Structure formats: structure tokens, C-alpha cells
Coordinates of C-alpha atoms in Angstrom, one line a residue:
M1 CA -108.2 -25.2 31.2
I2 CA -107.4 -22.3 34.3
R3 CA -104.8 -24.5 35.1
R4 CA -103.5 -24.8 31.7
V5 CA -103.8 -20.9 31.5
L6 CA -102.0 -20.3 34.4
A7 CA -99.1 -22.8 33.4
L8 CA -98.7 -21.0 30.1
A9 CA -98.5 -17.7 32.0
A10 CA -95.7 -18.8 34.3
L11 CA -94.1 -20.2 31.2
L12 CA -94.5 -17.0 29.8
A13 CA -93.2 -15.4 32.7
L14 CA -89.8 -17.8 32.8
V15 CA -89.5 -16.9 29.2
V16 CA -90.2 -13.4 28.6
F17 CA -89.0 -11.7 32.0
P18 CA -85.7 -12.9 31.9
V19 CA -85.5 -11.7 28.3
M20 CA -87.1 -8.2 29.1
A21 CA -84.4 -8.1 32.4
A22 CA -81.6 -8.6 29.9
A23 CA -82.9 -6.1 27.7
A24 CA -83.1 -3.4 30.5
Q25 CA -79.5 -3.9 31.5
P26 CA -77.4 -1.1 30.5
Q27 CA -74.9 -1.4 28.1
P28 CA -71.4 -0.6 29.3
R29 CA -70.0 3.1 28.0
P30 CA -67.3 2.9 25.5
I31 CA -63.8 2.7 26.5
T32 CA -62.0 6.1 25.9
A33 CA -58.5 7.1 26.1
T34 CA -56.2 10.2 26.9
F35 CA -52.4 10.7 25.8
N36 CA -50.3 13.1 27.8
G37 CA -53.4 14.6 29.4
R38 CA -55.3 15.0 26.1
G39 CA -58.0 13.1 24.3
L40 CA -57.1 10.4 22.0
E41 CA -59.2 9.2 19.2
L42 CA -59.5 5.3 19.1
A43 CA -60.5 3.9 16.0
P44 CA -61.4 1.4 15.7
P45 CA -62.6 1.7 19.3
A46 CA -61.1 -0.2 22.4
R47 CA -62.8 -3.5 23.4
E48 CA -62.7 -5.9 26.0
I49 CA -61.8 -9.7 25.2
S50 CA -62.0 -12.1 27.9
G51 CA -62.4 -9.7 30.7
R52 CA -58.8 -7.5 29.4
V53 CA -59.2 -4.1 27.8
Y54 CA -57.6 -4.1 24.5
L55 CA -56.7 -1.4 22.3
P56 CA -56.2 -0.8 18.4
L57 CA -52.6 -0.9 17.4
R58 CA -52.8 1.7 14.8
A59 CA -53.9 4.6 17.2
L60 CA -51.0 3.6 19.2
V61 CA -48.3 4.0 16.7
D62 CA -50.2 7.1 14.7
V63 CA -49.9 9.1 18.1
L64 CA -46.4 7.9 19.3
Q65 CA -45.0 8.6 15.6
I66 CA -43.8 5.0 15.4
R67 CA -42.6 3.4 12.1
V68 CA -44.5 0.2 10.9
K69 CA -43.5 -2.9 8.6
S70 CA -45.8 -5.9 8.8
S71 CA -45.8 -9.2 6.7
G72 CA -48.8 -11.1 7.5
G73 CA -49.6 -11.4 11.2
D74 CA -45.7 -10.5 12.1
I75 CA -45.7 -6.7 12.9
E76 CA -42.2 -4.7 13.8
L77 CA -42.5 -1.3 15.3
A78 CA -39.1 1.1 15.0
L79 CA -39.3 3.6 18.1
P80 CA -36.6 6.0 18.6
D81 CA -34.7 4.1 21.2
H82 CA -35.7 0.4 20.5
D83 CA -37.6 -2.0 17.8
V84 CA -40.3 -4.2 18.8
R85 CA -41.6 -7.3 17.1
L86 CA -44.9 -9.1 17.8
S87 CA -47.0 -11.5 16.1
V88 CA -50.9 -11.8 16.1
G89 CA -51.7 -14.7 18.4
K90 CA -48.7 -14.7 20.7
A91 CA -48.7 -12.9 24.5
V92 CA -45.1 -12.5 24.1
V93 CA -43.4 -9.8 22.2
E94 CA -39.5 -9.1 21.3
S95 CA -38.7 -5.4 22.7
A96 CA -34.9 -4.4 22.4
G97 CA -33.8 -8.0 21.7
Q98 CA -35.8 -9.3 24.8
S99 CA -38.7 -11.5 24.9
V100 CA -41.5 -9.5 27.1
G101 CA -44.5 -10.8 28.3
I102 CA -47.6 -8.9 27.8
G103 CA -50.3 -10.9 29.6
A104 CA -52.4 -11.8 26.6
P105 CA -52.0 -12.8 23.0
V106 CA -52.4 -9.9 20.1
V107 CA -55.4 -10.3 18.4
Q108 CA -56.9 -9.1 14.7
V109 CA -60.7 -8.1 14.9
D110 CA -62.3 -7.2 11.5
G111 CA -58.9 -6.9 9.9
S112 CA -57.9 -4.4 12.5
T113 CA -54.7 -5.5 15.3
F114 CA -55.7 -5.1 18.9
V115 CA -53.0 -5.4 21.9
P116 CA -53.5 -5.7 25.5
L117 CA -52.8 -2.8 27.7
R118 CA -49.8 -4.4 29.2
F119 CA -48.4 -4.2 25.6
V120 CA -48.5 -0.2 26.0
G121 CA -46.0 -0.5 29.1
A122 CA -44.1 -3.6 28.8
A123 CA -43.1 -3.1 24.9
L124 CA -43.6 0.6 24.2
G125 CA -42.3 1.9 27.5
A126 CA -45.2 4.0 28.1
Q127 CA -47.0 4.4 31.1
V128 CA -50.5 2.9 31.3
A129 CA -53.6 2.9 33.2
F130 CA -57.5 2.1 32.9
D131 CA -59.9 3.2 35.1
P132 CA -62.5 1.2 35.0
R133 CA -65.4 3.1 36.6
A134 CA -64.9 6.2 34.3
R135 CA -63.6 3.9 31.5
V136 CA -60.8 5.6 30.5
V137 CA -57.3 4.5 29.7
S138 CA -54.6 7.4 30.4
I139 CA -51.4 6.7 28.9
V140 CA -48.3 8.9 29.1
S141 CA -45.1 8.7 26.8
L142 CA -42.3 10.8 26.6
F143 CA -41.9 9.9 22.8
A144 CA -44.4 12.0 21.2
G145 CA -47.6 13.7 22.1
S146 CA -46.5 17.3 21.7
S147 CA -48.9 19.8 20.1
E148 CA -45.9 20.6 18.0
A149 CA -44.8 17.3 17.2
P150 CA -44.0 16.4 13.7
P151 CA -45.1 13.4 12.1
T152 CA -42.5 10.8 11.0
Q153 CA -44.7 9.8 8.3
N154 CA -45.0 12.3 5.0
A155 CA -47.8 11.7 2.6
A156 CA -45.8 14.0 -0.1
A157 CA -42.6 11.8 0.4
A158 CA -41.8 9.5 -2.2
R159 CA -39.6 7.6 0.1
Q160 CA -37.7 7.8 3.6
V161 CA -34.6 7.6 4.8
S162 CA -34.1 6.6 8.4
G163 CA -31.4 5.6 10.5
T164 CA -28.1 6.9 12.6
V165 CA -26.4 9.9 11.2
S166 CA -22.6 8.7 10.4
A167 CA -21.6 12.1 9.1
V168 CA -22.8 15.7 8.6
D169 CA -20.7 17.5 5.7
R170 CA -21.7 21.0 5.9
N171 CA -19.0 22.8 3.6
S172 CA -20.3 20.9 0.7
Q173 CA -22.4 22.5 -1.8
P174 CA -25.0 21.4 -1.1
P175 CA -24.4 20.3 2.5
T176 CA -24.8 16.7 2.9
L177 CA -25.7 14.1 5.6
T178 CA -24.8 10.4 5.7
V179 CA -27.2 8.1 7.3
L180 CA -26.7 4.5 8.1
Q181 CA -29.9 2.5 7.2
R182 CA -29.5 -1.0 8.4
G183 CA -25.8 -0.7 7.8
E184 CA -26.2 0.8 4.3
P185 CA -24.5 4.3 3.8
Q186 CA -27.5 6.7 2.6
T187 CA -26.1 10.0 1.4
I188 CA -28.8 12.9 1.6
S189 CA -28.2 16.5 -0.3
M190 CA -29.5 19.3 1.9
T191 CA -31.2 22.3 0.4
S192 CA -32.4 25.3 2.0
Q193 CA -35.9 24.3 1.7
A194 CA -35.6 21.4 3.9
K195 CA -37.6 21.8 7.0
I196 CA -35.4 20.5 10.0
V197 CA -37.4 19.4 13.3
L198 CA -35.4 18.5 16.5
Q199 CA -36.7 16.3 18.9
D200 CA -35.4 15.4 22.4
V201 CA -36.9 12.0 23.0
S202 CA -35.8 12.0 26.5
V203 CA -37.3 15.0 27.8
H204 CA -40.4 15.3 25.4
T205 CA -39.6 18.5 23.5
T206 CA -39.9 19.1 20.1
F207 CA -38.5 22.3 18.2
A208 CA -37.3 24.2 14.9
G209 CA -33.6 23.5 13.8
S210 CA -30.7 24.2 11.4
L211 CA -28.3 21.8 9.6
A212 CA -26.1 22.9 12.6
D213 CA -27.9 21.3 15.1
I214 CA -27.7 17.8 13.8
Q215 CA -24.9 15.6 15.1
P216 CA -23.3 12.3 14.2
G217 CA -24.7 9.7 16.3
D218 CA -28.4 11.0 16.2
E219 CA -31.5 9.0 14.9
L220 CA -32.8 10.9 11.8
T221 CA -35.6 10.5 9.3
A222 CA -35.5 12.3 5.9
S223 CA -38.8 12.7 3.7
I224 CA -37.5 12.9 0.0
D225 CA -40.0 14.0 -2.7
G226 CA -40.2 12.4 -6.3
E227 CA -37.8 14.6 -7.4
G228 CA -35.1 13.5 -5.2
A229 CA -35.7 16.8 -2.9
V230 CA -35.6 16.7 0.8
N231 CA -38.8 18.1 2.1
Q232 CA -38.4 17.4 6.0
V233 CA -35.7 16.0 8.3
V234 CA -36.7 15.0 11.5
D235 CA -33.6 14.5 13.8
F236 CA -34.1 12.4 17.3
F237 CA -31.6 12.7 19.9
A238 CA -31.7 12.1 23.6
S239 CA -30.0 14.4 26.9
R240 CA -29.4 14.5 30.5
A241 CA -28.1 17.2 32.3
G242 CA -27.0 17.3 35.8
A243 CA -23.6 18.4 37.9
I244 CA -20.2 16.7 38.5
A245 CA -19.8 15.0 41.7
A246 CA -16.3 13.1 40.6
V247 CA -13.7 12.9 37.9
S248 CA -11.5 10.2 37.7
G249 CA -9.2 9.2 34.5
G250 CA -11.5 9.7 31.4
T251 CA -14.8 9.2 33.5
F252 CA -17.1 11.2 35.6
V253 CA -19.9 10.7 38.2
L254 CA -23.0 12.8 37.9
K255 CA -24.4 13.8 41.5
N256 CA -27.6 11.7 40.6
G257 CA -25.4 8.7 40.5
G258 CA -25.1 8.5 36.7
V259 CA -21.4 7.3 35.4
V260 CA -20.7 8.7 32.3
T261 CA -17.4 7.5 30.0
P262 CA -17.4 9.3 26.8
S263 CA -15.8 7.5 23.8
G264 CA -13.1 8.5 21.5
S265 CA -15.3 10.0 19.2
S266 CA -17.7 12.1 21.6
V267 CA -17.1 16.1 21.6
L268 CA -16.6 17.6 24.4
T269 CA -16.6 21.4 25.2
L270 CA -16.3 23.9 28.2
N271 CA -17.9 27.4 28.2
G272 CA -17.9 26.6 24.3
E273 CA -14.2 25.9 24.1
A274 CA -13.0 22.0 23.5
T275 CA -11.9 20.3 26.5
A276 CA -11.1 16.5 28.0
V277 CA -12.8 14.7 30.8
S278 CA -9.4 15.6 32.7
D279 CA -10.2 19.3 32.6
L280 CA -13.7 19.1 34.1
R281 CA -14.0 19.8 37.7
V282 CA -16.3 18.8 40.6
G283 CA -19.3 21.2 40.2
D284 CA -19.4 21.8 36.4
R285 CA -22.6 21.6 34.9
V286 CA -23.0 19.2 32.1
T287 CA -25.4 18.3 29.5
L288 CA -24.9 14.8 27.7
R289 CA -26.3 14.5 24.3
Y290 CA -26.5 10.8 23.1
N291 CA -28.0 8.6 20.9
P292 CA -31.5 7.3 22.3
Q293 CA -31.0 3.7 21.1
T294 CA -27.5 2.9 21.9
G295 CA -27.0 5.2 24.7
E296 CA -23.7 6.4 23.5
V297 CA -22.6 9.5 24.4
K298 CA -21.9 11.8 21.5
A299 CA -21.4 15.3 23.0
V300 CA -20.6 16.7 26.6
I301 CA -21.2 20.2 26.6
A302 CA -19.9 21.6 30.3
S303 CA -20.2 24.7 31.8
R304 CA -18.5 26.3 34.7
P305 CA -19.4 29.7 36.4
S306 CA -16.3 32.1 36.6
A307 CA -16.1 35.8 37.7
G308 CA -13.4 35.9 35.1
T309 CA -11.5 39.3 34.5
P310 CA -12.4 42.9 34.7
A311 CA -13.5 43.5 30.9
P312 CA -11.2 46.2 29.4
A313 CA -12.8 49.8 29.4
G314 CA -15.3 50.3 26.8
S315 CA -15.4 47.0 25.7
V316 CA -18.7 44.8 25.2
H317 CA -19.7 43.1 28.5
I318 CA -22.6 41.5 30.4
A319 CA -23.0 42.7 34.1
A320 CA -25.4 40.4 35.1
F321 CA -27.6 37.8 33.6
T322 CA -30.6 36.2 35.9
I323 CA -33.9 34.1 35.5
D324 CA -37.0 34.5 37.4
A325 CA -37.8 30.9 38.1
T326 CA -37.4 29.3 41.7
H327 CA -38.9 26.2 40.9
P328 CA -39.8 23.7 38.0
L329 CA -42.5 25.5 35.6
R330 CA -45.3 23.9 34.0
A331 CA -47.4 24.9 30.7
G332 CA -49.0 28.4 30.7
Q333 CA -46.5 30.1 33.1
T334 CA -43.6 32.1 31.7
L335 CA -39.6 32.1 32.2
N336 CA -38.5 35.7 32.4
V337 CA -34.8 36.7 31.8
T338 CA -33.2 39.9 32.9
L339 CA -29.4 40.7 31.2
T340 CA -27.6 44.1 32.3
G341 CA -24.4 44.9 30.0
S342 CA -23.4 47.4 27.4
P343 CA -26.2 49.6 25.8
G344 CA -27.2 49.5 22.4
G345 CA -26.6 45.8 21.3
T346 CA -28.8 43.0 20.4
A347 CA -29.2 40.3 23.2
T348 CA -30.3 36.7 23.1
F349 CA -30.7 33.7 25.2
D350 CA -30.0 30.2 25.0
L351 CA -31.7 27.0 27.2
G352 CA -28.6 25.0 27.4
P353 CA -28.0 23.5 24.0
I354 CA -31.8 22.8 23.3
V355 CA -33.1 26.3 22.4
R356 CA -30.8 28.8 21.3
G357 CA -31.5 32.9 20.3
L358 CA -34.7 33.9 22.2
P359 CA -34.7 37.3 21.6
M360 CA -34.4 40.3 24.3
T361 CA -35.6 43.6 24.1
E362 CA -33.4 46.7 25.3
S363 CA -36.0 48.3 28.3
S364 CA -33.7 50.9 28.9
P365 CA -30.1 51.4 28.3
G366 CA -28.1 48.4 28.9
H367 CA -31.1 46.7 30.5
Y368 CA -32.6 44.0 28.2
R369 CA -35.6 41.7 29.2
G370 CA -36.6 38.5 27.4
S371 CA -39.5 36.2 28.0
L372 CA -40.4 32.3 27.0
P373 CA -44.3 31.2 27.4
I374 CA -44.0 27.6 28.5
G375 CA -46.0 25.6 26.0
E376 CA -47.3 21.8 26.2
G377 CA -44.6 18.9 25.5
M378 CA -41.5 21.1 26.8
N379 CA -39.7 19.2 29.4
L380 CA -36.3 20.2 30.8
T381 CA -34.8 19.1 33.9
D382 CA -31.8 21.3 35.3
V383 CA -30.8 23.2 32.3
S384 CA -28.4 25.7 32.6
V385 CA -29.7 29.6 30.8
F386 CA -27.1 31.7 28.8
G387 CA -27.3 35.1 28.0
E388 CA -25.3 36.7 25.0
L389 CA -25.0 40.1 24.0
V390 CA -23.4 41.7 20.5
V391 CA -22.7 45.2 20.3
N392 CA -21.7 46.6 16.6
G393 CA -20.6 43.2 15.7
A394 CA -18.5 42.7 18.9
A395 CA -19.8 39.9 21.3
A396 CA -19.5 39.8 25.1
P397 CA -18.4 36.8 26.9
R398 CA -21.6 34.5 27.1
A399 CA -22.8 34.5 30.9
E400 CA -24.5 31.7 32.9
A401 CA -27.6 32.6 34.7
P402 CA -27.0 31.2 38.6
T403 CA -30.0 29.2 38.8
Q404 CA -30.8 26.0 36.5
L405 CA -34.0 25.9 34.9
S406 CA -36.4 23.1 35.2
V407 CA -40.1 22.4 33.1
A408 CA -42.3 19.6 33.1
T409 CA -45.8 20.1 31.2
T410 CA -46.1 15.9 31.0
P411 CA -48.2 15.1 34.3
P412 CA -47.8 12.5 36.6
Q413 CA -49.5 9.1 36.3
I414 CA -51.2 7.0 39.1
D415 CA -50.2 3.4 38.3
D416 CA -51.8 1.0 40.3
I417 CA -54.3 1.0 43.2
A418 CA -55.9 -1.6 45.4
P419 CA -58.1 -2.8 46.3
A420 CA -58.9 -2.5 42.5
G421 CA -62.0 -0.9 41.1
G422 CA -65.1 -3.0 41.8
E423 CA -63.5 -5.6 43.6
S424 CA -65.2 -7.1 46.8
V425 CA -62.8 -8.1 49.7
N426 CA -63.8 -9.8 52.7
N427 CA -61.1 -7.6 55.1
D428 CA -62.9 -4.6 57.0
H429 CA -59.4 -3.5 57.5
P430 CA -58.3 -3.4 53.9
N431 CA -55.0 -1.4 53.0
I432 CA -55.7 1.2 50.4
F433 CA -52.9 2.3 48.4
A434 CA -52.2 3.9 45.2
T435 CA -48.6 4.0 43.5
F436 CA -47.6 6.8 41.0
T437 CA -44.6 8.1 39.1
A438 CA -43.4 11.3 36.9
P439 CA -42.9 10.3 33.5
T440 CA -40.4 13.7 33.3
Q441 CA -37.3 14.0 35.5
V442 CA -39.2 16.6 37.5
G443 CA -40.3 14.3 40.4
I444 CA -43.3 13.8 42.7
D445 CA -44.3 16.6 45.5
A446 CA -44.9 14.3 48.3
R447 CA -46.2 17.2 50.2
S448 CA -49.3 17.4 47.4
V449 CA -50.6 13.7 48.0
R450 CA -54.0 13.9 49.1
I451 CA -56.3 10.5 49.5
V452 CA -59.6 10.5 50.7
V453 CA -62.0 7.4 52.0
N454 CA -65.5 7.9 52.2
G455 CA -65.3 11.8 51.9
R456 CA -62.9 11.9 54.7
D457 CA -59.5 13.5 53.9
V458 CA -57.1 10.7 55.8
T459 CA -53.9 11.7 54.3
A460 CA -52.7 12.5 57.7
Q461 CA -53.0 8.9 58.6
A462 CA -51.6 7.5 55.7
N463 CA -48.0 6.4 54.7
V464 CA -47.1 8.8 52.2
N465 CA -44.0 9.3 49.9
T466 CA -42.8 9.9 46.5
D467 CA -43.6 6.5 44.8
F468 CA -46.9 5.5 47.0
V469 CA -49.5 6.4 49.3
V470 CA -50.8 3.5 51.7
Y471 CA -53.8 4.0 54.2
S472 CA -54.7 1.3 56.7
P473 CA -57.5 2.1 58.4
Q474 CA -57.8 1.6 62.3
Q475 CA -61.1 1.2 62.8
A476 CA -63.0 -1.5 61.0
L477 CA -64.6 -0.2 57.5
G478 CA -68.5 -1.1 57.5
P479 CA -69.7 -3.8 54.9
G480 CA -70.7 -2.0 51.6
P481 CA -69.0 0.2 49.1
V482 CA -65.8 2.2 49.9
N483 CA -65.0 5.3 47.8
V484 CA -61.6 6.1 47.3
W485 CA -60.1 9.5 45.7
V486 CA -56.0 10.1 45.3
S487 CA -54.6 13.3 44.1
V488 CA -50.7 14.0 43.5
A489 CA -48.9 16.6 42.0
D490 CA -45.1 17.2 40.5
A491 CA -43.0 19.7 41.5
A492 CA -44.1 21.7 38.8
G493 CA -47.6 21.6 40.1
N494 CA -48.8 19.4 37.3
T495 CA -51.6 17.2 39.1
V496 CA -53.6 14.2 38.6
S497 CA -56.3 12.4 40.2
R498 CA -58.2 9.0 40.4
S499 CA -61.2 7.6 42.1
W500 CA -62.3 4.4 42.4
S501 CA -64.9 1.9 44.6
F502 CA -64.8 -1.2 46.0
S503 CA -66.6 -3.2 48.3
I504 CA -66.3 -4.9 51.7
R505 CA -68.6 -8.1 51.8
R506 CA -70.6 -8.8 55.2
S507 CA -69.2 -11.2 57.3
E508 CA -71.1 -14.2 57.5

């Protein structure tokens, strides 16, 4: 009898204790996400499937402001610069006409579509990273995410017209826009009540605009109510700025290596006047405005500082115009501008062709000051800043500040790490590295990079550049966990850090 009781007790121990042990194991924390440094609500929640992290497609298209069409298991996404087609059950998508592998198939769970992490970078062009220790997905994208970013879907709209602007008639009553929607021209009558929002997708900047800002070649989405009135127009374009390094025939080369050959329909101006490529010179500053989908340059806005000729006595003039930014600015900082010229006038300043007519006040006769707080979502690179002055209806020649302005509010991204978080390695001299990128055109500051291993700053012993940091320990690391922390900042001072742990196996 005693033997039976002991045997029964042993059997119960085999059955009950494993169940209790399994129940005692903590459940993993839910996966959270950030978008351009801010919390991103995932509904439905992210999930792990077969060891891979999957994100709900709906949350991605909402935050990236992507137009969506679906038919059965086939889905089409229209980004500002390319289209993406994906199908449930397939691990390959079509992005900008090319087949792109995303590592794992698209799946549907409880009626919701989920995509693997690689889809975000490979197909949508965003940067994505997963910190398994913190269980946080970090997404950085230039296409959307500004606190002021407009929705491309309007609940009050009866219909939407989306496509490439082919013509702008500002002289008709009312003014009209012609948009090629899938090759078919659609004419839109604009009224003064229509809200116009401009979005530069290349520098992730959104701002209010007017009909004068919309140019042929832009991508546009117009929301139209049931009575045919335009409620809102969102105009998408891309821009790039730089200095000319060489000019040859109808082509010029920027100092960053970019080669530009404007088409016959491109509009070229130099200091506000119509010009030709042959009139441009080495050293001229240019801002290119181009179609975000085709890359075709639609406008070249060039400026050339010039001492000019002395202003006639009594004429309206600008004697000096300067900005105080000596390095790239970040969110929370302020740009201050100063203009000296004729007294008693109205002074304004422009950030290239992007933001215009910012007000200045006359602090004392002939001395004007202005400022612009840098908010989230503004990213500019080497943009010329101009000052304008009008006195009694007479305008002074436009003045350009001697230094350009750069702004970065989207932080850098730490992309790949090794050894991976949670990995176990049998090498006691592992190469520990992290790669990083700056999603804006303001680059990484290599001097800011820090790497700490097991609480010791080893930056001085690491190989550091603007793309990665690699630390190869000279002395063997003991068996057990290895804790790593990496921090990096861009030239504007936006900082990001990442920590993870791996372990070294004890050699047998």
C-alpha cells in the first residue's frame, strides 16, 4: 500500500509540477513601437509568428499616410514615390516595379493583415529595428509622421482625386488644377475655402501653402465633398539642395556628386529671374524641386550672392542680412535672423523656396529681427535663407544670408547589432558592433559615438566612423552575460541609444 501511495505521489509530481512550472513562467511583454521617436499605437497588437516579429499593416499605412486598395488577398499601396503590391501568403512583394523579398510571407490573423519587419524597410523604404530586450520596434520614415502632417484620407470627402499635376491655371475664374489620375486628366476647380497643404517628402517637412506653390509635376491628393467643392489639397513634392561644382552644356554637377540635367519643361531661375543652365556658375546655390515618383526635375531655383551696385540715395535697400545658426539645428531650438536696411518698412525672411514670408519686427529704426522656433517634422539641408524689405510699396533687392541653414528633427537610427540580443556565442573575443544611419540629410557626428561593454567605456579602443562602431576586445571576455550600450548623435545633436545583451558559453 505504501508503495502504491509513493508511486502515486511520484506520478502526481511528474504531472503537476511541470504544469505549475510552466504556469509560473512569466509571459513575454507585449511588443510596442515608436515612429520617428514617438509612440505608435498598434491595433491589433504586434505578434511573433514562427520566431519573427509581425506588425499590423493597418497601423503602418495609417501613420505613413498611404493610400490603400485591396481585393481579396491582394493589396496595393500608393506611396508618394512608388507603389507596392503584396499578397497574403507570399514572401515576395512588388515595390516600384521590382520583386523584393521580405523574409517571410504576409499573413492574415482574425481578419487583420500582418507583415514581417523586413517589409517595412524593403518595401516601404522606412528604417526599422527591433530591440528584443526592450521588445520595442523603432520605425523611422521621411514620408510622414510630422506632428502637423495632414491626413491623405478625409472622412468628409465624397471622393478623392490623386495623381500628377499636369497644369495649373491661376488666371481662370475660379482657378483650376489638372491632375492625371492613372493617365486620365481630371480638372479641379479651386475656391478660396480650399485648404492647401504642402509636403516635401524628401526632407519630411509639412507646411501650409497657396495655389502659387503647386507646380506641374507634383503629386497631389484633393478631397472633394458631395457638392463638388474642394475641401483640402495635399501637394507632395521632393527637393534637394546643394552647391554647383561644374557646369557643362545642359548639365550641372553638385558638390555632393549629384548630376542634374533639367528637361525642356523644367523652370530655371537665378536670383528670382528666368535663366538657363548655361548661365549658372560654379558656386551657385541651387534647390531642385522634383517629382517624388519619377525623379524628374521640375524646377531649379538658383541663387548667387552678389555685392551688386550701390543703391541710389534714398532708395529702399538692405545693408546686411544674417542668421545666427552656425551648425544644424534640432527641435526645440530657434533660428534668429537680423536685417539692417531702410527704416520704417516691412521685413520678412524665406527659407529657400520652402517656407516664405516669415515676419520680422523693427526693433529700432532700420534694424529688423525675426525668429523661427524649430518644431518636430522640419528637416532641411543647406537651404539658403533670404531677407526681403518693403517700404511704402517699394521693395529692396532680395538679400541672401552668407551661411545656409540645416535642420534635423528626425533622430538617427541604430540598425544592425552583433552579436544579436539574446544570442549565445562560443567566442570569448567576439567582434561587437552596431551600424547606424541618419534618415535626414544631416549626417552622423562620429565624435558623438559611444560604446560601453559591461559597464566600461571602450570607445577609445573601438573603430568608429559615420556608419558603424566595432569593438574587438583585446582580452578574453569571461563566460556569462555581456551587456552592451551604444549611443550616437547626428550633427544637429539628436541622440539615440540602444542596449542589448548576449552571452558567452563556457568552453568545455
